[in-house]
Coordinates of C-alpha atoms (C1' of nucleotides) in Angstrom, one line a residue:
Chain Z
M1 CA -4.8 14.5 12.8
K2 CA -3.3 11.0 12.7
L3 CA -3.3 9.2 9.3
A4 CA -2.5 5.6 8.7
T5 CA -2.1 3.5 5.5
F6 CA -2.0 -0.3 5.5
N7 CA -1.9 -2.9 2.8
V8 CA -3.8 -5.7 4.6
N9 CA -3.5 -8.5 2.0
G10 CA -7.0 -9.7 2.7
I11 CA -9.1 -7.7 5.2
R12 CA -11.0 -10.7 6.4
S13 CA -7.8 -12.4 7.4
R14 CA -6.4 -9.4 9.1
I15 CA -9.0 -8.4 11.7
E16 CA -6.7 -8.9 14.7
E17 CA -3.9 -6.9 13.2
V18 CA -6.3 -4.1 12.2
N19 CA -7.8 -4.1 15.7
R20 CA -4.3 -3.7 17.1
L21 CA -3.7 -0.7 14.8
L22 CA -7.0 1.0 15.7
N23 CA -6.6 0.5 19.4
Q24 CA -2.8 1.3 19.8
V25 CA -2.5 4.1 17.3
Q26 CA -6.1 5.5 17.3
P27 CA -5.8 7.0 13.8
D28 CA -8.3 9.6 12.6
V29 CA -8.2 8.3 9.1
V30 CA -7.1 4.8 7.8
G31 CA -6.4 3.9 4.2
L32 CA -6.6 0.2 3.4
Q33 CA -5.3 -1.6 0.3
E34 CA -5.8 -5.1 -1.0
I35 CA -8.9 -5.8 1.0
K36 CA -9.6 -8.6 -1.5
C37 CA -13.3 -8.7 -1.1
E38 CA -16.5 -7.3 -2.6
T39 CA -17.8 -4.1 -1.0
S40 CA -20.7 -6.0 0.7
L41 CA -18.2 -8.4 2.4
F42 CA -16.2 -5.6 4.1
P43 CA -16.1 -6.1 7.9
Y44 CA -17.7 -2.8 8.8
E45 CA -18.4 -4.1 12.3
S46 CA -14.6 -4.1 13.1
F47 CA -14.5 -0.3 12.4
A48 CA -16.9 0.9 15.1
G49 CA -16.6 4.7 15.4
Y50 CA -15.4 5.0 11.8
Y51 CA -17.2 5.9 8.6
C52 CA -15.9 3.5 5.9
S53 CA -16.0 4.2 2.2
V54 CA -15.2 1.0 0.3
S55 CA -14.4 0.1 -3.2
G56 CA -14.2 -3.7 -3.3
Q57 CA -13.6 -6.3 -5.9
K58 CA -13.9 -10.1 -5.7
G59 CA -10.7 -11.8 -4.9
Y60 CA -8.2 -9.1 -5.8
N61 CA -7.3 -5.5 -5.1
G62 CA -9.9 -3.4 -3.3
V63 CA -9.4 -0.2 -1.3
A64 CA -11.2 1.6 1.6
I65 CA -10.9 4.8 3.6
C66 CA -12.2 4.8 7.2
S67 CA -12.5 8.1 9.0
R68 CA -13.7 9.1 12.5
V69 CA -15.2 12.3 11.0
Q70 CA -17.8 11.9 8.3
G71 CA -16.9 13.1 4.9
S72 CA -17.9 12.7 1.2
P73 CA -16.6 9.9 -1.1
L74 CA -15.0 11.2 -4.3
E75 CA -14.1 9.1 -7.4
I76 CA -10.5 9.3 -8.2
L77 CA -10.0 7.1 -11.3
N78 CA -12.7 5.4 -13.4
E79 CA -11.1 2.0 -13.6
V80 CA -12.0 -1.6 -13.9
E81 CA -9.8 -2.7 -11.0
S82 CA -10.5 -1.2 -7.6
R83 CA -7.3 0.6 -7.0
S84 CA -8.2 4.2 -5.9
I85 CA -10.7 5.9 -3.6
G86 CA -11.1 9.5 -2.4
Y87 CA -12.8 11.0 0.7
V88 CA -13.2 14.7 1.4
I89 CA -13.1 15.7 5.0
G90 CA -13.8 19.4 5.4
G91 CA -11.3 21.1 3.1
L92 CA -8.9 18.1 3.0
L93 CA -9.0 15.5 0.2
I94 CA -7.7 12.1 1.2
V95 CA -6.7 9.9 -1.7
N96 CA -6.0 6.2 -1.1
V97 CA -4.3 4.1 -3.8
Y98 CA -3.1 0.6 -4.6
A99 CA -0.7 0.9 -7.5
P100 CA -0.4 -2.1 -9.9
H101 CA 2.3 -4.5 -8.9
G102 CA 3.7 -4.6 -12.4
D103 CA 6.0 -7.1 -14.0
A104 CA 9.4 -7.3 -15.7
R105 CA 10.4 -4.5 -18.1
G106 CA 8.8 -5.0 -21.5
T107 CA 5.8 -7.0 -20.4
P108 CA 2.2 -5.7 -20.7
K109 CA 1.9 -5.3 -16.9
F110 CA 5.0 -3.2 -16.8
V111 CA 3.5 -0.8 -19.3
Q112 CA 0.1 -0.8 -17.5
K113 CA 1.8 0.2 -14.3
L114 CA 3.5 3.2 -15.9
N115 CA 0.3 4.2 -17.6
W116 CA -1.7 4.0 -14.3
F117 CA 0.8 6.4 -12.7
G118 CA 0.3 8.8 -15.6
K119 CA -3.5 8.7 -15.3
L120 CA -3.2 9.3 -11.5
R121 CA -0.9 12.2 -12.1
Q122 CA -3.2 13.9 -14.5
R123 CA -6.2 13.4 -12.2
L124 CA -4.3 14.8 -9.3
Q125 CA -3.2 17.8 -11.3
E126 CA -6.9 18.5 -12.0
L127 CA -7.8 17.9 -8.3
L128 CA -5.2 20.4 -7.2
T129 CA -7.1 23.2 -8.9
T130 CA -10.1 22.4 -6.6
Y131 CA -8.5 21.1 -3.4
S132 CA -5.4 22.8 -2.1
S133 CA -4.9 20.3 0.7
I134 CA -4.5 16.7 -0.5
V135 CA -3.0 13.7 1.2
I136 CA -2.2 10.6 -1.0
M137 CA -1.6 7.4 0.9
G138 CA -1.2 3.8 -0.1
D139 CA 0.9 1.0 -1.6
F140 CA 2.7 2.6 -4.6
N141 CA 4.7 -0.6 -5.4
V142 CA 7.8 1.5 -6.1
A143 CA 10.9 1.9 -3.9
L144 CA 11.9 5.5 -4.7
E145 CA 15.6 5.3 -3.9
D146 CA 18.3 2.7 -3.3
I147 CA 18.1 3.4 0.5
D148 CA 14.5 2.2 0.3
V149 CA 15.8 -1.3 -0.8
W150 CA 17.6 -3.8 1.4
D151 CA 20.0 -4.9 -1.3
P152 CA 19.9 -2.4 -4.2
L153 CA 22.4 -4.5 -6.3
L154 CA 20.6 -7.8 -6.0
L155 CA 17.3 -6.0 -6.7
K156 CA 18.5 -3.7 -9.5
D157 CA 16.1 -3.7 -12.4
T158 CA 13.3 -5.7 -10.7
V159 CA 9.7 -4.9 -9.9
G160 CA 9.6 -1.7 -7.8
T161 CA 13.2 -0.5 -8.5
Y162 CA 13.0 0.0 -12.3
A163 CA 14.1 3.5 -13.3
E164 CA 10.9 4.0 -15.3
E165 CA 8.7 3.2 -12.3
R166 CA 10.7 5.6 -10.1
E167 CA 10.5 8.3 -12.7
E168 CA 6.7 8.0 -12.9
M169 CA 6.3 8.2 -9.2
L170 CA 8.7 11.2 -9.0
K171 CA 6.8 12.9 -11.8
L172 CA 3.6 12.5 -9.8
M173 CA 5.3 14.0 -6.7
E174 CA 6.8 16.9 -8.8
I175 CA 3.3 18.4 -9.3
G176 CA 3.4 19.2 -5.6
F177 CA 3.6 16.3 -3.2
V178 CA 6.1 15.4 -0.6
D179 CA 7.0 11.9 0.9
V180 CA 6.5 12.6 4.6
F181 CA 8.6 9.8 5.9
R182 CA 11.6 10.8 3.8
Y183 CA 11.0 14.5 4.6
L184 CA 11.3 13.8 8.3
N185 CA 14.0 11.1 8.0
P186 CA 16.4 12.0 5.1
N187 CA 18.8 9.1 5.7
A188 CA 16.7 6.3 7.3
S189 CA 16.6 2.9 5.7
E190 CA 13.2 1.5 6.9
Y191 CA 10.9 -0.8 5.0
T192 CA 7.2 -1.3 4.8
W193 CA 7.1 -4.6 2.9
W194 CA 9.0 -7.9 3.2
D195 CA 8.5 -11.0 1.0
Y196 CA 6.7 -13.8 2.9
T197 CA 9.3 -16.3 1.5
S198 CA 12.9 -16.9 2.5
G199 CA 12.5 -15.4 6.0
R200 CA 12.9 -11.8 4.6
A201 CA 11.0 -10.2 7.5
K202 CA 13.0 -11.5 10.4
R203 CA 16.2 -10.5 8.6
N204 CA 14.7 -7.1 7.8
Q205 CA 15.3 -7.6 4.1
G206 CA 12.5 -5.4 2.7
L207 CA 11.4 -2.5 0.6
R208 CA 9.8 0.8 1.4
I209 CA 6.9 0.9 -1.1
D210 CA 4.0 2.3 1.1
Y211 CA 3.9 6.1 1.5
I212 CA 2.0 9.0 2.8
L213 CA 2.4 12.0 0.5
V214 CA 1.1 15.5 1.4
S215 CA 0.6 18.5 -0.8
E216 CA 3.3 21.1 -0.3
N217 CA 1.0 23.5 1.6
L218 CA 0.6 20.9 4.3
L219 CA 4.3 20.7 5.1
P220 CA 4.2 23.2 8.0
S221 CA 1.7 20.8 9.6
V222 CA 3.8 17.7 9.4
R223 CA 4.9 16.5 12.9
E224 CA 5.7 12.7 12.9
C225 CA 5.8 9.7 10.6
H226 CA 6.5 6.1 11.7
I227 CA 6.6 2.7 10.1
L228 CA 5.1 0.1 12.4
R229 CA 7.5 -2.7 11.9
D230 CA 6.5 -4.3 15.2
L231 CA 3.3 -5.5 13.6
R232 CA 5.3 -7.7 11.3
V233 CA 7.6 -9.1 13.9
E234 CA 4.8 -9.7 16.4
K235 CA 4.1 -13.4 16.8
S236 CA 0.6 -13.3 18.2
F237 CA -1.2 -13.1 14.8
K238 CA -0.6 -13.8 11.2
P239 CA 0.7 -10.5 9.7
S240 CA 0.2 -9.0 6.3
D241 CA 3.4 -8.8 4.1
H242 CA 3.1 -5.0 4.6
V243 CA 3.1 -2.9 7.8
P244 CA 1.2 0.4 8.4
V245 CA 2.8 3.8 7.9
V246 CA 1.4 6.4 10.4
C247 CA 1.8 10.2 10.1
T248 CA 0.6 13.0 12.4
L249 CA -0.3 16.4 11.0
D250 CA -1.1 19.4 13.1
L251 CA -4.6 19.7 11.7
L252 CA -7.9 19.3 13.4
P253 CA -9.8 16.3 12.0
T254 CA -12.9 18.3 11.1
Chain F
dA1 C1' 17.0 -26.1 -4.8
dT2 C1' 14.5 -22.2 -11.4
dG3 C1' 13.4 -22.9 -4.6
dG4 C1' 10.3 -20.1 -0.6
dT5 C1' 4.6 -18.0 1.5
dT6 C1' 0.0 -16.0 1.6
dG7 C1' -5.2 -14.9 0.3
dT8 C1' -8.9 -15.9 -2.3
dG9 C1' -11.8 -19.6 -3.1
dC10 C1' -11.6 -24.3 -4.8
dA11 C1' -7.9 -24.4 -9.5
dA12 C1' -5.0 -21.2 -10.4
dC13 C1' -3.5 -16.8 -10.1
dA14 C1' -1.6 -12.6 -8.1
dA15 C1' 1.6 -10.8 -5.1

DNA sequence: ATGGTTGTGCAACAA
């Protein structure tokens, strides 16, 4: 089973890049973040062969899960902003999230981000009593370690590297989830997001803030995990500021 | 250079 997560930064402006992902990678399940449209405006026609469960919102945020195998939608968090969505495929629960970006330490948005992680952790703890196999994918807006940051000194104590943010994400993982990319690549410095400004992408000055996490029972099934940096360097279309993360598990997509 | 770019939606905000 091949899983992909992709913060598209506006799904209606990213059709070409999404087509490339679907055709080249042929994922069984795709989690999308920042679709930035209402549910009714989601381009379902671009996902032929997929069942799409969408939680949209006008202008901002918005998440979707598209799966080749039909499943059942599951509410993850009851929240005003569309930042989470769940989909149950057989015995596997897929959770797709778009964590709040946050702001500088001490601001309301900084506190909201930490609280959101706390709510998600509590909900996952509850879900782990029902679903033993859970995948959480998405844009967490946190670079867990300094090797996930192109210049840890320059970016010390900024959005995505604050110790409080890292602690919240680690607490979430400590209830029983593993970062698949780091598990397979203990020392790799690869990034999933580059600022549009200042030519960050071409100089590979980015952060790793998009993840696929699996519940510990799934670790024996983990085979591969790749970050598709080519999609940002590619000149043939306008890219998102994020690139997809793709993981392969030895599970049948049923 | 208090800088730079993008999407949404049409001014300004969020990232």
